[in-house]
Coordinates of C-alpha atoms and ligand atoms in Angstrom, one line a residue:
X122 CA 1.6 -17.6 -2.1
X123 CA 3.7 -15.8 -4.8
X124 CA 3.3 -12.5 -2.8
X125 CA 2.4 -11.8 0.7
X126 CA 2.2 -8.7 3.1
X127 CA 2.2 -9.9 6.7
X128 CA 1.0 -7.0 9.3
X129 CA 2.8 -4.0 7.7
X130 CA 2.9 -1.1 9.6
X131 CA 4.1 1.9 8.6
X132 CA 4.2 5.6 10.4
X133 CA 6.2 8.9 9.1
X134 CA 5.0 10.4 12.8
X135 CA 5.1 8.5 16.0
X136 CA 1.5 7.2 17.1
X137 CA 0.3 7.9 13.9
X138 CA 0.0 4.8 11.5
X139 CA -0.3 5.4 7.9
X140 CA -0.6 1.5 7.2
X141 CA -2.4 0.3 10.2
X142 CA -1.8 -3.6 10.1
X143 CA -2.0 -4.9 5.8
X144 CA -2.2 -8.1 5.8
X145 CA -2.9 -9.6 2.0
X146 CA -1.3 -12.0 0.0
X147 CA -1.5 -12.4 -4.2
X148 CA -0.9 -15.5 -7.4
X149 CA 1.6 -14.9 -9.8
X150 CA 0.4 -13.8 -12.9
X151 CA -2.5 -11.5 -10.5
X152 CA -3.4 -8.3 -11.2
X153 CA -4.8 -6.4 -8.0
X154 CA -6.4 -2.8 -8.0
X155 CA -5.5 -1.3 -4.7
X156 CA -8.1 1.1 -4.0
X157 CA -8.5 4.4 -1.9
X158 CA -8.9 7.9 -1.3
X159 CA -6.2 10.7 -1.8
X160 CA -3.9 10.6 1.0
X161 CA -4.8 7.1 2.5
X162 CA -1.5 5.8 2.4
X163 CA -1.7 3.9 -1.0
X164 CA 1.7 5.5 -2.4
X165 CA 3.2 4.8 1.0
X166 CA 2.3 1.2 0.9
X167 CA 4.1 1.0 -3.0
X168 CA 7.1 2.7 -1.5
X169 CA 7.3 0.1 1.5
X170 CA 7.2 -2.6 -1.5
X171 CA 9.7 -1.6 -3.4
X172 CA 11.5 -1.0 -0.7
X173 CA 11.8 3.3 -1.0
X174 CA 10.5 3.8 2.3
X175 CA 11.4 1.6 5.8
X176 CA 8.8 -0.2 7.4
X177 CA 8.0 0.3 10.9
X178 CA 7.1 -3.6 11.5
X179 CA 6.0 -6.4 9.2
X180 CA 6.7 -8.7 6.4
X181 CA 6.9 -8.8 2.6
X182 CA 7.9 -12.5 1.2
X183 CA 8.2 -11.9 -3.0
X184 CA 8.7 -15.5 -4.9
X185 CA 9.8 -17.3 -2.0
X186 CA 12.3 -14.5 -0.8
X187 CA 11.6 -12.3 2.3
X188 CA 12.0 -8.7 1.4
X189 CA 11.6 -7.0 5.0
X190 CA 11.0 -9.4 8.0
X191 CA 13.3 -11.3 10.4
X192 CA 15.3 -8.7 11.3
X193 CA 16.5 -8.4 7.7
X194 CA 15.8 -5.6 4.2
X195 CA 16.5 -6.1 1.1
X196 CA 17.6 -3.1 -0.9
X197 CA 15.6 -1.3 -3.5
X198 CA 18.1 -2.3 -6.5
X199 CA 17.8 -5.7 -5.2
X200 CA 14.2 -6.4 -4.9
X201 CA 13.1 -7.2 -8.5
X202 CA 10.2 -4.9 -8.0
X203 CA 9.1 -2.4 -11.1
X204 CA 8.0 0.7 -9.6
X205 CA 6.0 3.4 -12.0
X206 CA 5.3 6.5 -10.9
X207 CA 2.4 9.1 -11.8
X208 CA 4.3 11.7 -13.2
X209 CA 5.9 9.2 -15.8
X210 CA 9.9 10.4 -15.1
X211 CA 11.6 10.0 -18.3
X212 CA 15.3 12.1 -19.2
X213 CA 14.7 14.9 -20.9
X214 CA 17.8 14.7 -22.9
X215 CA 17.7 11.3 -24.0
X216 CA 15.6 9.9 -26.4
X217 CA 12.4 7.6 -25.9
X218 CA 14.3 4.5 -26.7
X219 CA 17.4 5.1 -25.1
X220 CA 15.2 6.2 -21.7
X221 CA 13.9 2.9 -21.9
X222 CA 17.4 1.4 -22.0
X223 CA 18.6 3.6 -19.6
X224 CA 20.8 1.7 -17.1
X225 CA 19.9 -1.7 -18.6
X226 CA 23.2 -4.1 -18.8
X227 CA 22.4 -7.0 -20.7
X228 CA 20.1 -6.0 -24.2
X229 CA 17.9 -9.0 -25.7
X230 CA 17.0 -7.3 -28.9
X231 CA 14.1 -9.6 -29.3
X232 CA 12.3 -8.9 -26.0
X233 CA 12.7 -5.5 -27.1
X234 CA 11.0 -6.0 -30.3
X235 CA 8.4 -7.5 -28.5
X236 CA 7.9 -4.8 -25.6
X237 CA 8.1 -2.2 -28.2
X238 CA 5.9 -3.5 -30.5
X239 CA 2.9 -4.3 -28.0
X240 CA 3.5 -0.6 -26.3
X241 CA 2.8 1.0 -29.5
X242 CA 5.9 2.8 -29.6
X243 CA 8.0 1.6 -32.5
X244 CA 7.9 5.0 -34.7
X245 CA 8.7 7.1 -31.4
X246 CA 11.6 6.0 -30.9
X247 CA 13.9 8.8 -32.0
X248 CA 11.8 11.0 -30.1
X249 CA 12.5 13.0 -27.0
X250 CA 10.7 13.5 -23.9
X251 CA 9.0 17.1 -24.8
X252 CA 8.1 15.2 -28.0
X253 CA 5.6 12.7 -26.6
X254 CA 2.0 13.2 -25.6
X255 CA 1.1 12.1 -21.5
X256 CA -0.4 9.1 -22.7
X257 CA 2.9 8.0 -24.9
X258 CA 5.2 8.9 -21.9
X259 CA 3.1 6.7 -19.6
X260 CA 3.5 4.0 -22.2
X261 CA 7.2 4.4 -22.5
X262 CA 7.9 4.4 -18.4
X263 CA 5.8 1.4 -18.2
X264 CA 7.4 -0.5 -21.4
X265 CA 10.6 0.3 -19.4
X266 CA 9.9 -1.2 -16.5
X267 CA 8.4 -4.5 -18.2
X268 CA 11.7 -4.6 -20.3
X269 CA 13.5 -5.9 -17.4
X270 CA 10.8 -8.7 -16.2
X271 CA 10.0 -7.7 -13.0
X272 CA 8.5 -10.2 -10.3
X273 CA 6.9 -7.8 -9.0
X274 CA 5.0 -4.3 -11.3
X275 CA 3.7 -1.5 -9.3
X276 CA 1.9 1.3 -10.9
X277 CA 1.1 4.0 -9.0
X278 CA -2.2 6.0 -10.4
X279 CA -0.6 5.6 -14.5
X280 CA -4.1 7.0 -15.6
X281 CA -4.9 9.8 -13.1
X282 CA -2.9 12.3 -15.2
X283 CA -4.3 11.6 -18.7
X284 CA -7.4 13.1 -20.8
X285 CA -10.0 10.5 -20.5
X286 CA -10.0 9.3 -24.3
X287 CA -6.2 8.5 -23.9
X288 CA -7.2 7.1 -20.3
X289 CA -9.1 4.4 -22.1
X290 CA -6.5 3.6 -24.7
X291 CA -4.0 3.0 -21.6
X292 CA -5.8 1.4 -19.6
X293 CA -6.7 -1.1 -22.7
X294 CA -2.5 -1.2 -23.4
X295 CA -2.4 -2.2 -20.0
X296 CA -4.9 -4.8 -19.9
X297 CA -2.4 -6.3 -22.7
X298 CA 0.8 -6.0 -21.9
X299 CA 0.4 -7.0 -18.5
X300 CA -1.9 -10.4 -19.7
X301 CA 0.7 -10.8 -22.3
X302 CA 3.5 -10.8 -20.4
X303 CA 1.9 -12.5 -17.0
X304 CA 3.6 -10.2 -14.9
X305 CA 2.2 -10.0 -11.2
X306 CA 0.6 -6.4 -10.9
X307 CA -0.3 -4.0 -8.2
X308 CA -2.5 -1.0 -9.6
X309 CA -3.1 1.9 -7.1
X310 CA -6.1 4.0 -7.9
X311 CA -8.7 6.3 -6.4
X312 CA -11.2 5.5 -9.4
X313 CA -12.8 2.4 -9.0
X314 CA -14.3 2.3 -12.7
X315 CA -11.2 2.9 -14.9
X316 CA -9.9 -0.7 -13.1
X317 CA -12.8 -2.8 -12.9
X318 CA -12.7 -5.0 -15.7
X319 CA -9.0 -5.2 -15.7
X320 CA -8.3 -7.0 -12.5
X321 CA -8.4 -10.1 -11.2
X322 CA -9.3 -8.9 -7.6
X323 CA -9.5 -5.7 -6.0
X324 CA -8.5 -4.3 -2.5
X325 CA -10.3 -1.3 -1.0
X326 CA -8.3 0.6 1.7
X327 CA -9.3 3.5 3.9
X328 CA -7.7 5.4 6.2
X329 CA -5.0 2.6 6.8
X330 CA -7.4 -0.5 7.1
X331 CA -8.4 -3.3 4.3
X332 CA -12.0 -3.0 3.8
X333 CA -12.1 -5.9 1.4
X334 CA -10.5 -7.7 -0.7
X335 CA -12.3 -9.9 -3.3
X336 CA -13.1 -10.4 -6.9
X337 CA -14.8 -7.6 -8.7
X338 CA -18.2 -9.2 -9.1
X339 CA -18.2 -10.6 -5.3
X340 CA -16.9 -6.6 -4.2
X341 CA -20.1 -5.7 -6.9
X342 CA -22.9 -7.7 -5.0
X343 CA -21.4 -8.8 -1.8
X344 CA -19.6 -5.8 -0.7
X345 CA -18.5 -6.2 2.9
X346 CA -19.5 -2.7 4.4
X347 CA -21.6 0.1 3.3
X348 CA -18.3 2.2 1.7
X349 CA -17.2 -0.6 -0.3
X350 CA -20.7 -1.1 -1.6
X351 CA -20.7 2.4 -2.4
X352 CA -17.8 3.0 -4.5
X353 CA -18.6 0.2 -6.9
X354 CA -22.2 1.9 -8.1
X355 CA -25.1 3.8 -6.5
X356 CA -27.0 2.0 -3.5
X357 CA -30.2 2.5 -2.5
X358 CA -31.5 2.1 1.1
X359 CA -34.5 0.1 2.0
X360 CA -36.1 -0.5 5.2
X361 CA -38.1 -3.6 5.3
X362 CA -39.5 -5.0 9.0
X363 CA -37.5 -1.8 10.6
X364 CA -34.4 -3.4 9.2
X365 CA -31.8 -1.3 6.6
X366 CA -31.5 -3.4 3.8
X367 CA -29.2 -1.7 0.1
X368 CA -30.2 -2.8 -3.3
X369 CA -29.0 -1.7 -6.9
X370 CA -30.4 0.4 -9.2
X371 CA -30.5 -2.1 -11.7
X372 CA -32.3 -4.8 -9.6
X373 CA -35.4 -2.6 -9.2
X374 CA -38.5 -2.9 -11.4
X375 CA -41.1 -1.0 -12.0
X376 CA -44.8 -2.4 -11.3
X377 CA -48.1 -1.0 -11.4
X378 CA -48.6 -1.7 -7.7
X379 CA -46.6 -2.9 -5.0
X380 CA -46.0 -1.6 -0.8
X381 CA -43.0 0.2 -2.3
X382 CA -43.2 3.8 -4.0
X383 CA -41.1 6.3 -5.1
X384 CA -41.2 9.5 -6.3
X385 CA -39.4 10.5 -9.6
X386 CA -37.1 13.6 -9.5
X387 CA -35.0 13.9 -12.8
X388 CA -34.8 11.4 -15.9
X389 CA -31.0 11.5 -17.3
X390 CA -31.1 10.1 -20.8
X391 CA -27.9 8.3 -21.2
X392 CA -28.1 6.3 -24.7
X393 CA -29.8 2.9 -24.4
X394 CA -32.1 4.1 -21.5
X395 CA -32.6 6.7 -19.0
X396 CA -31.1 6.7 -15.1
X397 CA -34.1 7.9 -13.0
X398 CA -33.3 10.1 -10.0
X399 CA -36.1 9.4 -7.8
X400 CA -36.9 9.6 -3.9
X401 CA -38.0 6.7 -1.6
X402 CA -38.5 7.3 1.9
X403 CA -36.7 10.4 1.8
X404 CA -33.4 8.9 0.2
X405 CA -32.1 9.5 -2.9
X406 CA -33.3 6.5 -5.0
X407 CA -31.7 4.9 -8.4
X408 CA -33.3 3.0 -10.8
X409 CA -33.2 2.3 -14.9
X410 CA -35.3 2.3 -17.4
X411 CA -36.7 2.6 -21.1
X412 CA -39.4 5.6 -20.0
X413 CA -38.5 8.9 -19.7
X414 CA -40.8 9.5 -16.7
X415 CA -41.7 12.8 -15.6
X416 CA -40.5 14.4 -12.3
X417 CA -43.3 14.3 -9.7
X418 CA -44.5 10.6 -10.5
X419 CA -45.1 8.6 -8.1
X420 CA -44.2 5.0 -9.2
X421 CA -44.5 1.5 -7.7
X422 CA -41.5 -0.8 -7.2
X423 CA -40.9 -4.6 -7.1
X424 CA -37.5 -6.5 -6.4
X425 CA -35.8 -10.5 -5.7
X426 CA -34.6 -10.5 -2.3
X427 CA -32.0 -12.4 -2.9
X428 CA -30.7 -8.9 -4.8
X429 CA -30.8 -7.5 -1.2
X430 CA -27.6 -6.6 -0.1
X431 CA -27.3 -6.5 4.3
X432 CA -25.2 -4.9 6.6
X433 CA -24.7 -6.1 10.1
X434 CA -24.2 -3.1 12.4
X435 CA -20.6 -3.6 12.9
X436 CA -19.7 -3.1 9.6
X437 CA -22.7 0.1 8.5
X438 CA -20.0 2.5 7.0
X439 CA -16.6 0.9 7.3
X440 CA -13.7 -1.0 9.7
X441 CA -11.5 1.3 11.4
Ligands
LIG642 P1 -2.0 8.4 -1.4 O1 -0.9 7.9 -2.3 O2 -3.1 7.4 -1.1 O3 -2.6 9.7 -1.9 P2 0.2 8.8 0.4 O4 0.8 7.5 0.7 O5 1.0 9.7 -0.5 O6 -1.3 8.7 0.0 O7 0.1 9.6 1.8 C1 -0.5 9.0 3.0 C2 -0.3 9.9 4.2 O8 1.1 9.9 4.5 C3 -0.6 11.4 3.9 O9 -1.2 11.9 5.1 C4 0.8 12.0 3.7 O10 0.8 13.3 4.1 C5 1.7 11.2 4.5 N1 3.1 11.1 4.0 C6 3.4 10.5 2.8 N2 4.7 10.6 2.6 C7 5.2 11.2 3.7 C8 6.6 11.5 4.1 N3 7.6 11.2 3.4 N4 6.7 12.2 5.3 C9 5.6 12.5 6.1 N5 4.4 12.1 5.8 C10 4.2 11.5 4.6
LIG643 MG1 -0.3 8.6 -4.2

Protein backbone atom coordinates (compact mmCIF):
# COMPACT_ATOMS: atom_id res chain seq x y z
CA UNK A 1 0.00 0.00 0.00
CA UNK A 2 1.16 3.63 -0.94
CA UNK A 3 0.20 4.68 2.67
CA UNK A 4 -0.36 2.81 5.74
CA UNK A 5 -1.00 3.59 9.53
CA UNK A 6 -0.22 0.45 11.60
CA UNK A 7 -1.74 0.63 15.41
CA UNK A 8 -1.07 4.44 16.12
CA UNK A 9 -1.54 5.39 19.46
CA UNK A 10 -1.37 8.61 20.55
CA UNK A 11 -1.96 10.26 24.27
CA UNK A 12 -1.14 14.04 25.42
CA UNK A 13 -2.15 12.54 29.20
CA UNK A 14 -1.10 9.26 30.50
CA UNK A 15 -4.01 6.50 30.39
CA UNK A 16 -5.75 8.60 28.23
CA UNK A 17 -5.54 7.75 24.37
CA UNK A 18 -6.56 10.27 21.97
CA UNK A 19 -5.85 7.76 18.97
CA UNK A 20 -6.89 4.52 20.43
CA UNK A 21 -5.23 1.87 18.00
CA UNK A 22 -5.66 3.43 13.83
CA UNK A 23 -4.97 0.98 11.81
CA UNK A 24 -5.79 2.01 7.88
CA UNK A 25 -3.93 1.99 4.85
CA UNK A 26 -4.64 4.20 1.36
CA UNK A 27 -3.65 4.03 -3.02
CA UNK A 28 -1.81 6.66 -4.45
CA UNK A 29 -3.71 8.99 -6.23
CA UNK A 30 -6.77 8.39 -3.09
CA UNK A 31 -8.56 10.85 -1.64
CA UNK A 32 -9.95 9.92 1.92
CA UNK A 33 -12.40 12.08 4.09
CA UNK A 34 -11.51 11.46 7.65
CA UNK A 35 -14.57 11.95 9.48
CA UNK A 36 -15.45 12.98 13.20
CA UNK A 37 -16.79 15.07 15.79
CA UNK A 38 -15.02 18.26 17.32
CA UNK A 39 -12.32 17.13 19.58
CA UNK A 40 -12.06 13.46 18.51
CA UNK A 41 -8.55 13.51 17.80
CA UNK A 42 -8.80 14.16 14.01
CA UNK A 43 -6.18 17.20 14.07
CA UNK A 44 -4.08 15.07 16.42
CA UNK A 45 -3.91 12.24 14.02
CA UNK A 46 -2.80 14.98 10.98
CA UNK A 47 -0.13 16.18 13.35
CA UNK A 48 1.19 12.56 14.10
CA UNK A 49 1.41 12.36 10.12
CA UNK A 50 3.27 15.02 9.38
CA UNK A 51 5.13 14.34 11.91
CA UNK A 52 4.27 17.80 14.37
CA UNK A 53 3.30 15.77 17.21
CA UNK A 54 5.26 12.29 18.62
CA UNK A 55 3.60 9.18 18.63
CA UNK A 56 3.21 7.19 21.57
CA UNK A 57 3.43 3.66 19.63
CA UNK A 58 2.83 2.62 15.99
CA UNK A 59 3.69 2.88 12.44
CA UNK A 60 3.39 5.21 9.44
CA UNK A 61 5.18 3.67 6.09
CA UNK A 62 4.61 6.74 3.14
CA UNK A 63 5.83 5.35 -0.51
CA UNK A 64 7.81 2.70 0.68
CA UNK A 65 9.59 4.76 3.54
CA UNK A 66 8.75 4.27 7.27
CA UNK A 67 8.09 7.54 8.79
CA UNK A 68 7.69 6.48 12.65
CA UNK A 69 8.27 2.75 13.49
CA UNK A 70 11.30 0.57 14.24
CA UNK A 71 12.61 2.53 16.70
CA UNK A 72 13.18 5.33 14.13
CA UNK A 73 11.26 9.22 13.16
CA UNK A 74 11.53 11.03 10.45
CA UNK A 75 11.54 14.77 10.87
CA UNK A 76 8.70 17.10 9.79
CA UNK A 77 10.95 18.84 6.99
CA UNK A 78 11.75 15.52 5.92
CA UNK A 79 8.60 13.77 5.45
CA UNK A 80 7.26 15.01 2.13
CA UNK A 81 3.91 15.56 3.74
CA UNK A 82 1.73 18.88 2.76
CA UNK A 83 0.06 19.99 5.84
CA UNK A 84 -2.91 22.76 5.47
CA UNK A 85 -4.22 24.14 8.31
CA UNK A 86 -7.87 25.71 9.02
CA UNK A 87 -6.95 29.10 9.66
CA UNK A 88 -5.10 29.32 6.11
CA UNK A 89 -1.55 30.93 7.72
CA UNK A 90 -0.28 33.14 5.06
CA UNK A 91 2.51 36.33 5.89
CA UNK A 92 1.00 39.27 6.21
CA UNK A 93 3.67 41.29 4.71
CA UNK A 94 4.33 39.38 1.75
CA UNK A 95 2.35 39.17 -1.11
CA UNK A 96 0.09 36.24 -2.36
CA UNK A 97 2.62 35.04 -4.80
CA UNK A 98 5.63 35.40 -2.93
CA UNK A 99 3.71 33.56 0.24
CA UNK A 100 3.33 30.83 -2.03
CA UNK A 101 7.04 30.85 -2.86
CA UNK A 102 7.89 31.36 0.45
CA UNK A 103 10.92 29.09 1.40
CA UNK A 104 10.77 27.27 -1.93
CA UNK A 105 14.52 26.66 -3.45
CA UNK A 106 14.23 25.37 -6.79
CA UNK A 107 11.29 27.57 -8.98
CA UNK A 108 9.81 25.59 -12.14
CA UNK A 109 8.00 28.52 -13.62
CA UNK A 110 5.81 26.21 -15.61
CA UNK A 111 4.42 24.19 -12.67
CA UNK A 112 3.68 27.44 -11.42
CA UNK A 113 1.79 28.57 -14.29
CA UNK A 114 -0.02 25.51 -14.00
CA UNK A 115 -0.81 25.60 -10.09
CA UNK A 116 -1.77 29.17 -10.44
CA UNK A 117 -3.75 28.94 -13.23
CA UNK A 118 -6.12 25.94 -11.91
CA UNK A 119 -6.23 27.82 -8.29
CA UNK A 120 -7.78 30.70 -9.81
CA UNK A 121 -5.37 32.99 -8.62
CA UNK A 122 -3.47 34.53 -11.41
CA UNK A 123 -4.83 38.32 -11.07
CA UNK A 124 -4.11 38.09 -7.15
CA UNK A 125 -1.02 37.91 -7.30
CA UNK A 126 0.25 41.27 -6.26
CA UNK A 127 -2.06 41.13 -3.53
CA UNK A 128 -1.45 40.89 0.14
CA UNK A 129 -2.91 38.86 2.84
CA UNK A 130 -5.56 41.52 4.24
CA UNK A 131 -6.41 41.82 0.57
CA UNK A 132 -7.88 38.41 -0.10
CA UNK A 133 -11.32 37.01 0.73
CA UNK A 134 -11.33 33.41 3.26
CA UNK A 135 -12.05 31.55 0.32
CA UNK A 136 -8.96 33.03 -1.89
CA UNK A 137 -6.60 32.57 1.14
CA UNK A 138 -7.61 28.95 1.51
CA UNK A 139 -6.90 28.68 -2.16
CA UNK A 140 -3.55 30.26 -2.02
CA UNK A 141 -2.29 28.01 1.24
CA UNK A 142 -3.45 25.02 -0.58
CA UNK A 143 -1.83 26.07 -4.18
CA UNK A 144 1.24 26.44 -1.91
CA UNK A 145 1.41 23.33 -0.62
CA UNK A 146 0.69 21.46 -4.08
CA UNK A 147 3.53 23.67 -5.57
CA UNK A 148 6.00 21.54 -4.03
CA UNK A 149 4.36 17.90 -5.00
CA UNK A 150 3.79 16.40 -1.92
CA UNK A 151 3.41 12.52 -1.46
CA UNK A 152 1.39 13.02 0.93
CA UNK A 153 -1.65 16.33 1.24
CA UNK A 154 -3.38 16.84 4.46
CA UNK A 155 -6.08 19.25 4.85
CA UNK A 156 -7.30 19.95 7.94
CA UNK A 157 -11.15 21.25 7.91
CA UNK A 158 -10.14 23.87 4.59
CA UNK A 159 -14.03 24.55 4.37
CA UNK A 160 -15.20 24.88 7.99
CA UNK A 161 -14.26 28.56 8.11
CA UNK A 162 -15.83 29.72 4.82
CA UNK A 163 -19.56 31.22 3.97
CA UNK A 164 -21.27 28.28 2.38
CA UNK A 165 -21.54 29.76 -1.29
CA UNK A 166 -17.60 30.09 -1.31
CA UNK A 167 -17.67 26.59 0.56
CA UNK A 168 -19.00 25.10 -2.55
CA UNK A 169 -16.71 26.87 -5.01
CA UNK A 170 -13.69 25.36 -2.79
CA UNK A 171 -14.68 22.36 -2.38
CA UNK A 172 -15.27 22.13 -6.38
CA UNK A 173 -11.40 23.73 -6.75
CA UNK A 174 -10.56 20.95 -4.68
CA UNK A 175 -12.22 18.24 -6.42
CA UNK A 176 -9.86 19.63 -9.34
CA UNK A 177 -6.77 20.29 -8.35
CA UNK A 178 -6.33 17.37 -6.31
CA UNK A 179 -7.77 14.95 -9.46
CA UNK A 180 -5.60 17.00 -11.68
CA UNK A 181 -2.62 16.71 -10.01
CA UNK A 182 -3.25 12.92 -8.55
CA UNK A 183 -1.92 13.84 -5.31
CA UNK A 184 -2.76 11.25 -2.41
CA UNK A 185 -5.21 13.35 -0.03
CA UNK A 186 -6.37 13.11 3.52
CA UNK A 187 -9.49 15.52 4.20
CA UNK A 188 -10.38 15.90 7.90
CA UNK A 189 -13.94 17.08 8.38
CA UNK A 190 -16.87 17.11 10.85
CA UNK A 191 -19.41 17.58 7.85
CA UNK A 192 -20.11 14.55 6.16
CA UNK A 193 -22.04 16.26 3.12
CA UNK A 194 -19.52 19.01 1.94
CA UNK A 195 -17.06 15.64 1.17
CA UNK A 196 -19.22 13.14 -0.15
CA UNK A 197 -18.97 13.19 -3.63
CA UNK A 198 -15.34 14.20 -3.61
CA UNK A 199 -13.73 11.12 -2.15
CA UNK A 200 -12.81 8.04 -3.11
CA UNK A 201 -13.45 6.47 0.40
CA UNK A 202 -14.35 7.77 3.70
CA UNK A 203 -13.20 7.01 7.30
CA UNK A 204 -15.56 7.71 10.20
CA UNK A 205 -13.79 8.07 13.62
CA UNK A 206 -15.22 8.56 17.07
CA UNK A 207 -13.82 9.01 20.15
CA UNK A 208 -10.39 7.41 19.09
CA UNK A 209 -11.79 4.27 17.21
CA UNK A 210 -12.45 3.61 13.28
CA UNK A 211 -16.00 3.02 12.83
CA UNK A 212 -15.64 2.35 9.17
CA UNK A 213 -13.91 2.77 6.49
CA UNK A 214 -15.46 2.13 2.97
CA UNK A 215 -16.62 3.80 -0.18
CA UNK A 216 -19.24 6.39 0.04
CA UNK A 217 -22.10 4.39 -1.47
CA UNK A 218 -21.19 1.13 0.59
CA UNK A 219 -20.86 3.74 4.05
CA UNK A 220 -24.51 5.10 2.36
CA UNK A 221 -26.35 1.64 2.35
CA UNK A 222 -24.20 -0.64 4.32
CA UNK A 223 -23.15 1.44 7.12
CA UNK A 224 -21.38 -0.77 9.75
CA UNK A 225 -23.14 0.58 13.04
CA UNK A 226 -26.01 2.69 13.83
CA UNK A 227 -23.74 6.18 14.08
CA UNK A 228 -22.16 5.72 10.83
CA UNK A 229 -25.53 5.13 9.29
CA UNK A 230 -26.66 8.16 10.82
CA UNK A 231 -24.31 10.75 9.80
CA UNK A 232 -24.73 9.89 6.13
CA UNK A 233 -28.77 10.79 6.04
CA UNK A 234 -31.82 10.32 8.22
CA UNK A 235 -32.68 6.63 9.41
CA UNK A 236 -35.71 5.41 10.26
CA UNK A 237 -36.39 2.57 12.75
CA UNK A 238 -38.50 -0.36 12.01
CA UNK A 239 -39.37 -3.21 14.04
CA UNK A 240 -40.47 -6.16 12.09
CA UNK A 241 -40.86 -9.93 14.07
CA UNK A 242 -39.62 -7.95 17.42
CA UNK A 243 -36.44 -7.35 15.49
CA UNK A 244 -34.90 -3.47 14.92
CA UNK A 245 -34.47 -3.19 11.45
CA UNK A 246 -33.27 1.02 9.72
CA UNK A 247 -34.38 2.06 6.36
CA UNK A 248 -34.05 5.38 4.34
CA UNK A 249 -36.28 7.88 3.74
CA UNK A 250 -36.05 7.51 0.18
CA UNK A 251 -36.74 3.76 0.08
CA UNK A 252 -40.23 4.17 1.60
CA UNK A 253 -43.42 4.32 -0.52
CA UNK A 254 -46.49 5.38 0.05
CA UNK A 255 -49.55 2.73 -0.50
CA UNK A 256 -53.04 2.85 0.08
CA UNK A 257 -52.79 -0.04 2.49
CA UNK A 258 -50.17 -1.98 3.95
CA UNK A 259 -49.38 -3.38 8.08
CA UNK A 260 -47.22 -0.28 8.19
CA UNK A 261 -48.61 3.36 9.19
CA UNK A 262 -47.46 6.49 10.00
CA UNK A 263 -48.67 9.53 11.04
CA UNK A 264 -47.67 12.81 9.10
CA UNK A 265 -46.27 15.72 11.34
CA UNK A 266 -44.89 18.54 9.02
CA UNK A 267 -44.50 18.74 5.08
CA UNK A 268 -41.06 20.79 4.22
CA UNK A 269 -41.25 21.83 0.68
CA UNK A 270 -37.77 21.73 -0.56
CA UNK A 271 -37.96 22.34 -4.51
CA UNK A 272 -38.60 19.13 -6.59
CA UNK A 273 -40.67 17.56 -3.64
CA UNK A 274 -41.56 17.80 -0.09
CA UNK A 275 -39.50 15.84 2.98
CA UNK A 276 -42.44 14.53 5.23
CA UNK A 277 -41.86 14.58 9.00
CA UNK A 278 -43.96 11.97 10.07
CA UNK A 279 -44.18 9.48 13.21
CA UNK A 280 -44.14 5.64 13.11
CA UNK A 281 -44.26 3.77 16.22
CA UNK A 282 -43.40 6.60 18.18
CA UNK A 283 -40.11 7.47 16.19
CA UNK A 284 -39.46 10.25 14.25
CA UNK A 285 -40.09 8.92 10.59
CA UNK A 286 -38.61 10.34 7.05
CA UNK A 287 -40.03 9.92 3.90
CA UNK A 288 -40.32 11.92 0.29
CA UNK A 289 -42.65 12.77 -1.75
CA UNK A 290 -44.67 14.82 -4.52
CA UNK A 291 -47.81 15.53 -2.04
CA UNK A 292 -47.89 18.08 0.31
CA UNK A 293 -49.73 16.03 2.90
CA UNK A 294 -51.35 17.51 5.78
CA UNK A 295 -50.15 16.99 9.48
CA UNK A 296 -52.44 14.46 11.19
CA UNK A 297 -52.71 11.93 8.22
CA UNK A 298 -52.38 8.81 8.78
CA UNK A 299 -50.66 7.13 5.80
CA UNK A 300 -49.81 3.50 4.72
CA UNK A 301 -46.27 2.43 3.91
CA UNK A 302 -44.60 -0.21 1.62
CA UNK A 303 -40.74 -1.02 1.23
CA UNK A 304 -37.95 -3.82 -0.65
CA UNK A 305 -36.38 -5.62 2.02
CA UNK A 306 -33.40 -5.85 0.57
CA UNK A 307 -33.38 -1.75 1.36
CA UNK A 308 -33.37 -2.89 5.01
CA UNK A 309 -30.46 -1.97 6.59
CA UNK A 310 -29.56 -4.50 10.11
CA UNK A 311 -27.59 -4.07 13.04
CA UNK A 312 -26.31 -6.91 15.11
CA UNK A 313 -26.36 -5.99 18.78
CA UNK A 314 -22.75 -5.51 19.04
CA UNK A 315 -22.49 -2.88 16.82
CA UNK A 316 -26.33 -0.82 17.79
CA UNK A 317 -24.59 2.72 18.29
CA UNK A 318 -20.90 2.44 17.72
CA UNK A 319 -17.32 0.46 18.56
CA UNK A 320 -15.55 1.68 21.48
P1 LIG B 1 -10.34 17.58 16.45
O1 LIG B 1 -9.32 18.10 15.48
O2 LIG B 1 -11.03 16.34 16.02
O3 LIG B 1 -11.33 18.64 16.85
P2 LIG B 1 -8.07 17.46 18.28
O4 LIG B 1 -7.16 16.49 17.65
O5 LIG B 1 -7.73 18.90 18.14
O6 LIG B 1 -9.57 17.17 17.81
O7 LIG B 1 -8.16 17.14 19.84
C1 LIG B 1 -8.42 15.84 20.34
C2 LIG B 1 -8.26 15.83 21.84
O8 LIG B 1 -6.89 16.00 22.19
C3 LIG B 1 -9.01 16.95 22.54
O9 LIG B 1 -9.55 16.44 23.73
C4 LIG B 1 -7.93 17.98 22.81
O10 LIG B 1 -8.24 18.73 23.95
C5 LIG B 1 -6.71 17.12 23.03
N1 LIG B 1 -5.46 17.80 22.62
C6 LIG B 1 -5.16 18.21 21.37
N2 LIG B 1 -3.93 18.77 21.33
C7 LIG B 1 -3.45 18.72 22.59
C8 LIG B 1 -2.23 19.13 23.21
N3 LIG B 1 -1.26 19.69 22.49
N4 LIG B 1 -2.10 18.92 24.54
C9 LIG B 1 -3.07 18.32 25.26
N5 LIG B 1 -4.24 17.91 24.74
C10 LIG B 1 -4.45 18.09 23.43
MG1 LIG C 1 -9.18 19.95 14.49
Amino acid sequence: MYFSVKNLKKSFQKNKLVLKNLSFSMNKGDILSFVGESGSGKSTFLNCISGLENIDSGTIILNEKILNGKGKTVRAQDRRIGHVFQDNPLFPHLTLKKNILFNLKKIDKKKLDEVITVSGLKNLLTRFPHELSGGEKQRACIARAILREPDLLLLDEPFSNLDKHIKKDIVEYVEIVLQKKKITTILVTHDIKNILNISDKILIFKEGVLQQYDSPENMYCKPSNCYCGKLLGDLNELIINNKKFFIRPEHIKIVDKSNFSLIVEKSIYQGKDFKIKANHQNHEFYFYSTVNYKSSEKLYFKFDNSDLIYFDKDCENYFT
